[in-house]
Amino acid sequence: MVAEWKHIEDIMSEEYVGKRVCIRGWIYRKSVVGGKAFVRVRDSTGVIQVVVDREVLGDEIVKTLKDMGLEASVKTCGILVKQPRAPGGYEIHTDYFEIVGTSRDFPIKGNEGIEYLLDHRHLWLRSRRLTEIMKIKHTVLKAGRDYFIENNWWEVTPPILTASAVEGGATLFPVKYFDKTAYLSQSAQLYLEVLIYSLEKVWSLTPSFRAEKSRTRRHLAEYWHLEAEAAWYNMEDMMKVTAELVAYIVDKVLESNRRQLEFLGRKLDVLKRSREPNYPAIKYDEAISILQKKGVNIEWGDDLGADEERILTQEFETPFFITHFPKDIKSFYMKMDANDPRVVLGFDLLAPEGYGEIIGGSEREDNYEVLYQRIIEQGYDPSNYKWYLDLRKYGSVPHSGFGLGIERLVMWIAGLDHIRDAIPFPRYRGRIYP
Ligand code: 4AD
Ligand code: MG
């Protein structure tokens, strides 16, 4: 049989009513009533009802369908008919129905607990909800890349196997590296800093790894990290880049993924406001006094955790920055503020609606002596950072950069309550299968 296979989304229109169409997909729901089987078939684009009538195709196929499990793969052709009672308003009256891959007793029936579902992630990924989230993530990744390409940043490929920490030894994953120990990269930053001396403005998209000990709604052990670094940029310049980047991504998702956002029940007002990159900024000092006024038990010098961030997000209706953190709660590479040596020129971008940090960035310490001291102060061995320190010996320049957690951004944009659904195969403590 020669058929022109169509996607379900494309045939659900007046244009095809009365015409013969052919689709391929998987059985999503089915019921057999009298001599007819009503089979809902899904593909990557949607779901349509297919009516298999024994008057047309005989008894055998209707009987087979009665016993067939969900998720069997099928090919079918027939006339597209308007049917207000069918989901989407159309159905196919089939004259050809073939089961390609059988399925018996599909393990996901619809009322399983979360650990069971995670053990069956390889099958759970077929769900509508996870499919729609993947499509949003696709747009986020594409828009992130497009932003940098359109603005003349160079894409580079930093290593994943590394010899030392960027973001603290506590979350390093060691791996056996021949007769040495290496670590999975927590951030490409230090390598991007190397590359600005030749390319000036660079970016990369890589997996980053964090051995986070506690399980939270927003931490993964492996996540996708979009990072950028530029020579001659100060903190404000880099904040502007991050706001433009996030606004650009939000705009593209609103443009390309309305159906997905609607399916997920995402309210659009905050997203619509966030397509303009005029995000407000407060200093850490101000964040502390807001929290104290709200009765939070916190003092200057304390780090802001998920709970504190959630409270601060109530004050804003778009993403917003917090800047000038105390140096002791931030990494060794952040440049100290010349006007206040207690704080660094670091910034976080927080998503509203309770989500919190999606980006961390800073101006980098570009003075050899100061950086050397900061490395010691934070308990690291400067000899592990010789190459990184060298950058401050040969033509040091002011520079800044940031890292954006792709799954954190997807989580906010899609309105998810857990980061695990922003990645097909989530990894966190206690979860490596499938
Ligand atoms: O704030 P972080 O730790 O900053 C850095 O890694 C810098 N070296 C980046 C740079 O300047 N090039 O991580 C950056 C972002 C966070 O804002 C967050 O969005 C995400 O990475 N992130 C995580 N996402 C998921 N799971 C985790 N365990 C994450 N840890 C950080
Ligand atoms: Mg951070």
Short mmCIF file of C-alpha atoms and ligand atoms in Angstrom, two decimals:
data_model
loop_
_atom_site.label_atom_id
_atom_site.label_comp_id
_atom_site.label_asym_id
_atom_site.label_seq_id
_atom_site.Cartn_x
_atom_site.Cartn_y
_atom_site.Cartn_z
CA MET A 1 0.00 0.00 0.00
CA VAL A 2 1.32 3.42 -0.91
CA ALA A 3 0.20 6.01 1.59
CA GLU A 4 1.09 9.58 2.36
CA TRP A 5 1.48 9.55 6.13
CA LYS A 6 0.22 12.68 7.80
CA HIS A 7 0.60 14.02 11.29
CA ILE A 8 -2.57 14.14 13.37
CA GLU A 9 -2.27 17.86 14.14
CA ASP A 10 -2.15 18.62 10.41
CA ILE A 11 -5.32 16.75 9.44
CA MET A 12 -7.54 18.08 12.24
CA SER A 13 -9.07 20.74 9.99
CA GLU A 14 -11.99 21.46 7.68
CA GLU A 15 -9.65 21.11 4.75
CA TYR A 16 -9.47 17.32 5.17
CA VAL A 17 -13.12 16.61 5.96
CA GLY A 18 -14.42 14.00 3.51
CA LYS A 19 -10.91 13.17 2.31
CA ARG A 20 -9.01 9.96 2.85
CA VAL A 21 -6.07 10.35 5.25
CA CYS A 22 -3.40 8.00 6.58
CA ILE A 23 -1.76 8.23 10.00
CA ARG A 24 0.69 6.27 12.14
CA GLY A 25 0.91 6.23 15.90
CA TRP A 26 0.14 4.45 19.15
CA ILE A 27 -3.11 3.42 20.80
CA TYR A 28 -3.89 5.97 23.47
CA ARG A 29 -7.38 4.87 24.58
CA LYS A 30 -9.90 2.44 23.19
CA SER A 31 -13.35 1.04 23.73
CA VAL A 32 -15.24 -1.61 21.86
CA VAL A 33 -18.98 -1.12 21.66
CA GLY A 34 -21.11 -3.56 19.68
CA GLY A 35 -19.45 -4.13 16.37
CA LYS A 36 -17.27 -1.04 16.53
CA ALA A 37 -13.92 -0.25 18.09
CA PHE A 38 -13.27 3.39 18.98
CA VAL A 39 -9.51 3.73 19.05
CA ARG A 40 -7.82 6.96 20.01
CA VAL A 41 -4.48 7.11 18.27
CA ARG A 42 -1.72 9.50 19.26
CA ASP A 43 1.40 10.58 17.46
CA SER A 44 3.96 13.23 18.33
CA THR A 45 1.48 15.96 17.42
CA GLY A 46 -1.90 14.99 18.84
CA VAL A 47 -4.70 12.47 19.37
CA ILE A 48 -7.53 11.48 17.04
CA GLN A 49 -10.37 8.98 17.29
CA VAL A 50 -10.41 6.18 14.74
CA VAL A 51 -13.60 4.21 14.24
CA VAL A 52 -13.06 0.58 13.25
CA ASP A 53 -16.35 -0.89 12.05
CA ARG A 54 -16.71 -4.65 11.56
CA GLU A 55 -19.12 -3.92 8.72
CA VAL A 56 -16.14 -2.43 6.88
CA LEU A 57 -13.10 -4.39 8.08
CA GLY A 58 -14.62 -7.61 9.38
CA ASP A 59 -14.88 -9.25 12.81
CA GLU A 60 -11.25 -10.26 13.26
CA ILE A 61 -9.70 -6.80 13.69
CA VAL A 62 -12.42 -5.67 16.09
CA LYS A 63 -11.80 -8.78 18.21
CA THR A 64 -8.03 -8.23 18.09
CA LEU A 65 -8.47 -4.65 19.19
CA LYS A 66 -10.63 -5.71 22.10
CA ASP A 67 -7.66 -7.66 23.51
CA MET A 68 -4.92 -5.29 22.43
CA GLY A 69 -3.19 -3.26 25.16
CA LEU A 70 -2.62 0.46 25.14
CA GLU A 71 0.46 1.75 23.31
CA ALA A 72 0.35 -0.83 20.52
CA SER A 73 1.65 0.88 17.36
CA VAL A 74 -0.71 1.15 14.40
CA LYS A 75 -1.10 2.40 10.86
CA THR A 76 -4.51 3.38 9.59
CA CYS A 77 -6.24 5.12 6.68
CA GLY A 78 -9.79 6.33 6.25
CA ILE A 79 -12.13 9.21 5.64
CA LEU A 80 -11.91 12.19 7.98
CA VAL A 81 -15.33 13.02 9.42
CA LYS A 82 -16.50 15.88 11.59
CA GLN A 83 -17.55 14.53 14.97
CA PRO A 84 -18.30 17.01 17.75
CA ARG A 85 -18.32 14.21 20.36
CA ALA A 86 -14.78 13.06 19.51
CA PRO A 87 -11.80 14.80 21.14
CA GLY A 88 -10.64 17.55 18.83
CA GLY A 89 -13.89 17.43 16.85
CA TYR A 90 -12.88 14.96 14.12
CA GLU A 91 -12.59 11.22 13.66
CA ILE A 92 -11.36 8.81 11.01
CA HIS A 93 -13.71 6.15 9.61
CA THR A 94 -11.08 3.62 8.76
CA ASP A 95 -10.91 1.32 5.79
CA TYR A 96 -7.38 0.11 6.56
CA PHE A 97 -6.06 -0.74 10.02
CA GLU A 98 -2.80 -2.48 10.75
CA ILE A 99 -1.21 -3.29 14.09
CA VAL A 100 2.54 -2.84 13.66
CA GLY A 101 3.80 -3.57 17.18
CA THR A 102 1.57 -5.33 19.69
CA SER A 103 1.30 -4.31 23.33
CA ARG A 104 -0.06 -6.32 26.25
CA ASP A 105 -0.82 -4.90 29.66
CA PHE A 106 0.98 -1.56 29.37
CA PRO A 107 2.46 -0.96 32.84
CA ILE A 108 1.12 2.59 33.22
CA LYS A 109 -2.62 2.73 33.69
CA GLY A 110 -3.06 6.14 35.25
CA ASN A 111 -3.09 5.94 39.02
CA GLU A 112 0.45 4.90 39.89
CA GLY A 113 2.64 6.53 42.53
CA ILE A 114 5.57 8.73 41.64
CA GLU A 115 8.38 6.23 42.36
CA TYR A 116 6.66 3.59 40.22
CA LEU A 117 6.29 6.11 37.41
CA LEU A 118 9.95 7.13 37.71
CA ASP A 119 10.97 3.45 37.49
CA HIS A 120 8.95 3.36 34.26
CA ARG A 121 10.21 6.68 32.97
CA HIS A 122 11.10 5.02 29.62
CA LEU A 123 7.37 4.42 29.11
CA TRP A 124 6.02 7.38 31.08
CA LEU A 125 7.76 9.72 28.63
CA ARG A 126 4.98 8.89 26.15
CA SER A 127 2.48 10.86 28.25
CA ARG A 128 0.94 13.96 26.78
CA ARG A 129 2.16 16.10 29.65
CA LEU A 130 5.83 15.09 29.37
CA THR A 131 5.63 15.35 25.59
CA GLU A 132 4.35 18.92 25.77
CA ILE A 133 7.08 19.85 28.26
CA MET A 134 9.76 18.43 25.92
CA LYS A 135 8.44 20.63 23.15
CA ILE A 136 8.71 23.71 25.34
CA LYS A 137 12.24 22.69 26.27
CA HIS A 138 13.10 22.37 22.59
CA THR A 139 12.08 26.00 22.07
CA VAL A 140 14.04 27.11 25.14
CA LEU A 141 17.20 25.42 23.84
CA LYS A 142 16.75 26.73 20.32
CA ALA A 143 16.01 30.27 21.45
CA GLY A 144 18.99 30.25 23.81
CA ARG A 145 21.31 29.25 20.97
CA ASP A 146 19.70 31.68 18.54
CA TYR A 147 20.12 34.58 20.95
CA PHE A 148 23.87 34.08 21.16
CA ILE A 149 24.30 33.42 17.45
CA GLU A 150 22.28 36.51 16.49
CA ASN A 151 24.36 38.65 18.84
CA ASN A 152 27.73 37.43 17.56
CA TRP A 153 28.91 35.30 20.45
CA TRP A 154 31.21 32.34 19.65
CA GLU A 155 30.05 28.88 20.63
CA VAL A 156 32.81 26.81 22.24
CA THR A 157 33.15 23.30 23.66
CA PRO A 158 34.67 23.17 27.15
CA PRO A 159 35.64 19.84 28.78
CA ILE A 160 33.37 17.78 31.01
CA LEU A 161 36.22 15.90 32.71
CA THR A 162 38.04 18.38 34.91
CA ALA A 163 40.69 18.44 37.60
CA SER A 164 39.26 20.96 40.09
CA ALA A 165 36.19 22.60 41.61
CA VAL A 166 34.43 25.72 40.41
CA GLU A 167 31.39 25.71 42.65
CA GLY A 168 32.63 24.11 45.86
CA GLY A 169 34.16 20.73 46.63
CA ALA A 170 31.03 19.45 48.41
CA THR A 171 29.12 18.84 45.18
CA LEU A 172 31.92 17.33 43.08
CA PHE A 173 31.44 13.95 41.40
CA PRO A 174 34.75 12.09 41.28
CA VAL A 175 35.49 9.74 38.40
CA LYS A 176 38.39 7.38 37.95
CA TYR A 177 40.60 8.94 35.31
CA PHE A 178 43.29 6.37 34.49
CA ASP A 179 45.51 6.47 37.56
CA LYS A 180 44.12 9.82 38.76
CA THR A 181 40.85 11.19 40.08
CA ALA A 182 39.00 13.63 37.87
CA TYR A 183 35.69 15.37 38.47
CA LEU A 184 32.64 15.89 36.31
CA SER A 185 32.31 19.55 35.44
CA GLN A 186 30.11 21.73 37.67
CA SER A 187 30.42 24.66 35.31
CA ALA A 188 32.34 25.52 32.17
CA GLN A 189 33.12 28.95 33.54
CA LEU A 190 36.86 28.67 34.16
CA TYR A 191 37.40 27.31 30.65
CA LEU A 192 35.18 29.97 29.12
CA GLU A 193 37.34 32.55 30.91
CA VAL A 194 40.36 31.12 29.07
CA LEU A 195 38.62 31.42 25.71
CA ILE A 196 37.67 35.11 26.03
CA TYR A 197 41.33 36.01 25.55
CA SER A 198 41.07 34.80 21.97
CA LEU A 199 37.37 35.06 21.13
CA GLU A 200 36.19 37.82 23.53
CA LYS A 201 32.53 36.72 23.69
CA VAL A 202 31.91 32.99 24.15
CA TRP A 203 29.11 30.68 25.19
CA SER A 204 28.56 26.96 25.68
CA LEU A 205 25.75 24.53 26.39
CA THR A 206 26.96 21.50 28.34
CA PRO A 207 25.78 19.14 31.02
CA SER A 208 26.86 20.20 34.51
CA PHE A 209 27.03 17.85 37.44
CA ARG A 210 26.36 18.49 41.11
CA ALA A 211 26.42 15.84 43.79
CA GLU A 212 23.61 17.56 45.70
CA LYS A 213 23.13 15.62 48.91
CA SER A 214 19.55 16.63 49.59
CA ARG A 215 16.58 16.03 47.35
CA THR A 216 14.69 19.19 46.50
CA ARG A 217 12.20 20.30 43.89
CA ARG A 218 14.83 22.29 42.03
CA HIS A 219 18.10 20.38 42.20
CA LEU A 220 19.34 17.75 39.77
CA ALA A 221 22.64 15.89 39.84
CA GLU A 222 22.95 16.38 36.06
CA TYR A 223 21.50 19.42 34.33
CA TRP A 224 22.00 21.43 31.14
CA HIS A 225 23.98 24.58 31.66
CA LEU A 226 23.95 27.52 29.27
CA GLU A 227 26.96 29.68 30.10
CA ALA A 228 28.53 32.80 28.67
CA GLU A 229 31.63 34.86 29.33
CA ALA A 230 32.83 38.13 27.79
CA ALA A 231 35.94 40.27 27.95
CA TRP A 232 35.46 43.96 28.79
CA TYR A 233 31.97 43.40 30.25
CA ASN A 234 31.24 44.63 33.76
CA MET A 235 28.50 43.24 35.98
CA GLU A 236 25.81 45.60 34.64
CA ASP A 237 26.69 44.75 31.03
CA MET A 238 26.33 41.06 31.79
CA MET A 239 23.06 41.53 33.69
CA LYS A 240 21.70 43.22 30.60
CA VAL A 241 22.70 40.20 28.48
CA THR A 242 20.94 37.78 30.83
CA ALA A 243 17.74 39.84 30.92
CA GLU A 244 17.69 40.05 27.12
CA LEU A 245 18.38 36.33 26.82
CA VAL A 246 15.58 35.31 29.18
CA ALA A 247 13.11 37.78 27.65
CA TYR A 248 14.01 36.48 24.19
CA ILE A 249 13.45 32.87 25.24
CA VAL A 250 10.12 33.67 26.93
CA ASP A 251 8.99 35.51 23.82
CA LYS A 252 9.85 32.56 21.57
CA VAL A 253 8.00 30.11 23.81
CA LEU A 254 4.92 32.35 23.82
CA GLU A 255 5.16 32.50 20.05
CA SER A 256 5.76 28.79 19.39
CA ASN A 257 4.21 26.88 22.29
CA ARG A 258 0.78 28.35 23.06
CA ARG A 259 -0.85 24.94 22.73
CA GLN A 260 1.65 23.32 25.05
CA LEU A 261 1.30 26.07 27.66
CA GLU A 262 -2.48 25.79 27.48
CA PHE A 263 -2.38 22.02 27.84
CA LEU A 264 -0.25 22.43 30.96
CA GLY A 265 -2.69 25.00 32.33
CA ARG A 266 0.03 27.66 32.47
CA LYS A 267 -1.23 31.17 33.24
CA LEU A 268 0.24 33.52 30.67
CA ASP A 269 0.12 36.95 32.31
CA VAL A 270 3.50 36.77 34.06
CA LEU A 271 5.14 35.27 30.97
CA LYS A 272 3.72 38.04 28.80
CA ARG A 273 5.12 40.69 31.13
CA SER A 274 8.49 38.91 31.09
CA ARG A 275 9.06 39.25 27.33
CA GLU A 276 10.42 42.75 27.95
CA PRO A 277 13.95 42.67 29.39
CA ASN A 278 13.42 45.51 31.88
CA TYR A 279 13.79 43.30 34.95
CA PRO A 280 14.16 45.07 38.31
CA ALA A 281 17.24 44.66 40.53
CA ILE A 282 17.68 44.85 44.28
CA LYS A 283 20.83 44.55 46.35
CA TYR A 284 21.34 41.70 48.79
CA ASP A 285 21.06 44.29 51.63
CA GLU A 286 17.58 45.18 50.45
CA ALA A 287 16.61 41.52 50.11
CA ILE A 288 17.60 40.97 53.73
CA SER A 289 15.56 43.92 54.98
CA ILE A 290 12.50 42.82 52.95
CA LEU A 291 12.78 39.37 54.51
CA GLN A 292 13.27 40.75 58.01
CA LYS A 293 10.20 42.99 57.62
CA LYS A 294 8.26 39.91 56.65
CA GLY A 295 9.30 38.24 59.88
CA VAL A 296 11.92 35.88 58.43
CA ASN A 297 14.67 35.04 60.88
CA ILE A 298 17.69 36.01 58.78
CA GLU A 299 20.76 38.18 59.25
CA TRP A 300 23.15 39.99 56.96
CA GLY A 301 25.69 37.39 55.84
CA ASP A 302 23.26 34.46 55.64
CA ASP A 303 22.73 32.74 52.30
CA LEU A 304 19.34 32.89 50.64
CA GLY A 305 17.80 29.44 50.38
CA ALA A 306 14.80 28.28 48.39
CA ASP A 307 12.40 29.42 51.15
CA GLU A 308 13.82 32.94 51.35
CA GLU A 309 13.85 33.22 47.57
CA ARG A 310 10.23 32.12 47.41
CA ILE A 311 9.22 34.88 49.80
CA LEU A 312 11.16 37.49 47.82
CA THR A 313 9.47 36.44 44.57
CA GLN A 314 6.14 37.65 46.01
CA GLU A 315 7.44 41.20 45.53
CA PHE A 316 7.91 40.87 41.76
CA GLU A 317 5.87 40.09 38.67
CA THR A 318 8.76 39.36 36.30
CA PRO A 319 12.20 37.85 36.80
CA PHE A 320 14.37 40.09 39.01
CA PHE A 321 18.00 40.42 40.06
CA ILE A 322 19.65 40.27 43.44
CA THR A 323 23.16 41.74 43.42
CA HIS A 324 26.13 42.51 45.71
CA PHE A 325 26.15 39.40 47.90
CA PRO A 326 28.47 39.01 50.91
CA LYS A 327 31.72 37.54 49.64
CA ASP A 328 31.70 34.63 52.08
CA ILE A 329 28.57 33.08 50.58
CA LYS A 330 29.82 33.32 46.98
CA SER A 331 32.60 31.66 44.99
CA PHE A 332 36.27 32.68 45.05
CA TYR A 333 36.27 34.03 41.49
CA MET A 334 33.77 36.84 42.03
CA LYS A 335 35.26 40.31 41.97
CA MET A 336 35.09 42.30 45.18
CA ASP A 337 33.20 45.56 45.11
CA ALA A 338 35.70 48.43 45.26
CA ASN A 339 33.12 50.50 47.19
CA ASP A 340 32.39 47.84 49.79
CA PRO A 341 34.93 45.06 50.32
CA ARG A 342 32.37 42.99 52.25
CA VAL A 343 30.46 42.25 49.04
CA VAL A 344 31.15 40.90 45.56
CA LEU A 345 29.95 42.00 42.13
CA GLY A 346 27.77 38.93 41.77
CA PHE A 347 24.19 38.66 40.63
CA ASP A 348 21.44 36.09 40.61
CA LEU A 349 18.38 36.27 38.38
CA LEU A 350 15.29 34.87 40.11
CA ALA A 351 12.12 33.74 38.39
CA PRO A 352 8.87 35.02 39.92
CA GLU A 353 5.90 32.96 41.16
CA GLY A 354 7.94 31.25 43.84
CA TYR A 355 10.54 29.72 41.51
CA GLY A 356 13.71 31.58 42.51
CA GLU A 357 17.22 31.36 41.07
CA ILE A 358 17.56 30.53 37.39
CA ILE A 359 20.86 32.31 36.68
CA GLY A 360 24.03 32.98 38.65
CA GLY A 361 26.67 35.34 37.34
CA SER A 362 29.32 37.89 38.25
CA GLU A 363 32.15 40.12 37.29
CA ARG A 364 35.34 38.07 37.75
CA GLU A 365 38.32 38.89 39.92
CA ASP A 366 40.98 39.96 37.43
CA ASN A 367 43.81 40.82 39.84
CA TYR A 368 46.36 38.06 40.38
CA GLU A 369 47.15 38.78 44.04
CA VAL A 370 43.55 39.25 45.09
CA LEU A 371 42.42 36.09 43.33
CA TYR A 372 45.28 34.12 44.84
CA GLN A 373 44.24 35.21 48.33
CA ARG A 374 40.56 34.48 47.66
CA ILE A 375 41.43 30.92 46.56
CA ILE A 376 43.30 30.36 49.82
CA GLU A 377 40.56 32.04 51.90
CA GLN A 378 37.99 29.65 50.49
CA GLY A 379 40.11 26.65 51.38
CA TYR A 380 41.42 25.67 47.96
CA ASP A 381 44.95 24.92 46.88
CA PRO A 382 46.22 27.60 44.48
CA SER A 383 48.46 25.06 42.77
CA ASN A 384 45.31 23.43 41.34
CA TYR A 385 44.43 26.77 39.75
CA LYS A 386 47.78 27.69 38.26
CA TRP A 387 46.46 27.89 34.72
CA TYR A 388 43.46 29.92 35.87
CA LEU A 389 45.72 32.31 37.77
CA ASP A 390 47.96 32.63 34.70
CA LEU A 391 45.10 34.41 32.93
CA ARG A 392 45.64 37.26 35.39
CA LYS A 393 49.37 37.41 34.58
CA TYR A 394 49.24 37.84 30.84
CA GLY A 395 47.03 40.69 29.70
CA SER A 396 44.29 40.44 32.33
CA VAL A 397 41.04 42.17 31.40
CA PRO A 398 37.87 43.03 33.25
CA HIS A 399 35.33 40.37 32.36
CA SER A 400 32.03 38.88 33.43
CA GLY A 401 29.89 35.83 32.82
CA PHE A 402 26.95 33.78 33.97
CA GLY A 403 25.34 30.35 33.96
CA LEU A 404 21.69 29.58 33.30
CA GLY A 405 20.12 26.31 34.42
CA ILE A 406 18.03 25.18 31.45
CA GLU A 407 15.76 22.94 33.53
CA ARG A 408 15.21 25.72 36.09
CA LEU A 409 14.10 28.01 33.28
CA VAL A 410 11.86 25.34 31.72
CA MET A 411 10.38 24.64 35.14
CA TRP A 412 9.33 28.25 35.54
CA ILE A 413 8.18 28.84 31.97
CA ALA A 414 6.10 25.64 31.90
CA GLY A 415 4.87 26.21 35.47
CA LEU A 416 6.11 22.83 36.79
CA ASP A 417 6.16 22.02 40.47
CA HIS A 418 9.22 19.75 40.20
CA ILE A 419 12.41 20.07 38.15
CA ARG A 420 12.48 16.33 37.31
CA ASP A 421 9.84 16.82 34.62
CA ALA A 422 12.01 19.36 32.82
CA ILE A 423 14.46 16.58 31.83
CA PRO A 424 13.63 13.21 30.27
CA PHE A 425 15.86 11.11 32.53
CA PRO A 426 16.25 12.93 35.83
CA ARG A 427 19.30 12.20 37.94
CA TYR A 428 19.42 13.00 41.61
CA ARG A 429 20.44 11.20 44.77
CA GLY A 430 18.79 7.80 44.73
CA ARG A 431 17.85 7.85 41.03
CA ILE A 432 19.98 6.60 38.13
CA TYR A 433 17.52 4.13 36.48
CA PRO A 434 16.38 4.08 33.68
O1 4AD B 1 24.82 29.52 40.47
P1 4AD B 1 25.68 28.47 39.86
O2 4AD B 1 26.27 27.45 40.77
O3 4AD B 1 26.81 29.25 39.07
C1 4AD B 1 27.82 28.68 38.36
O4 4AD B 1 27.96 27.50 38.17
C2 4AD B 1 28.68 29.67 37.65
N1 4AD B 1 30.06 29.12 37.57
C3 4AD B 1 28.10 29.90 36.29
C4 4AD B 1 28.88 30.91 35.47
O5 4AD B 1 29.03 32.02 35.91
N2 4AD B 1 29.34 30.52 34.31
O6 4AD B 1 24.88 27.70 38.74
C5 4AD B 1 24.31 28.43 37.67
C6 4AD B 1 22.88 28.01 37.45
C7 4AD B 1 21.96 28.28 38.65
O7 4AD B 1 21.50 29.60 38.64
C8 4AD B 1 20.85 27.29 38.40
O8 4AD B 1 19.94 27.80 37.44
C9 4AD B 1 21.58 26.12 37.78
O9 4AD B 1 22.80 26.61 37.27
N3 4AD B 1 21.85 25.07 38.76
C10 4AD B 1 21.17 23.91 38.84
N4 4AD B 1 20.13 23.45 38.12
C11 4AD B 1 19.66 22.22 38.43
N5 4AD B 1 20.16 21.45 39.42
C12 4AD B 1 21.20 21.88 40.15
N6 4AD B 1 21.71 21.09 41.11
C13 4AD B 1 21.76 23.17 39.88
N7 4AD B 1 22.76 23.89 40.39
C14 4AD B 1 22.81 25.04 39.69
MG MG B 2 24.00 30.16 42.24
#
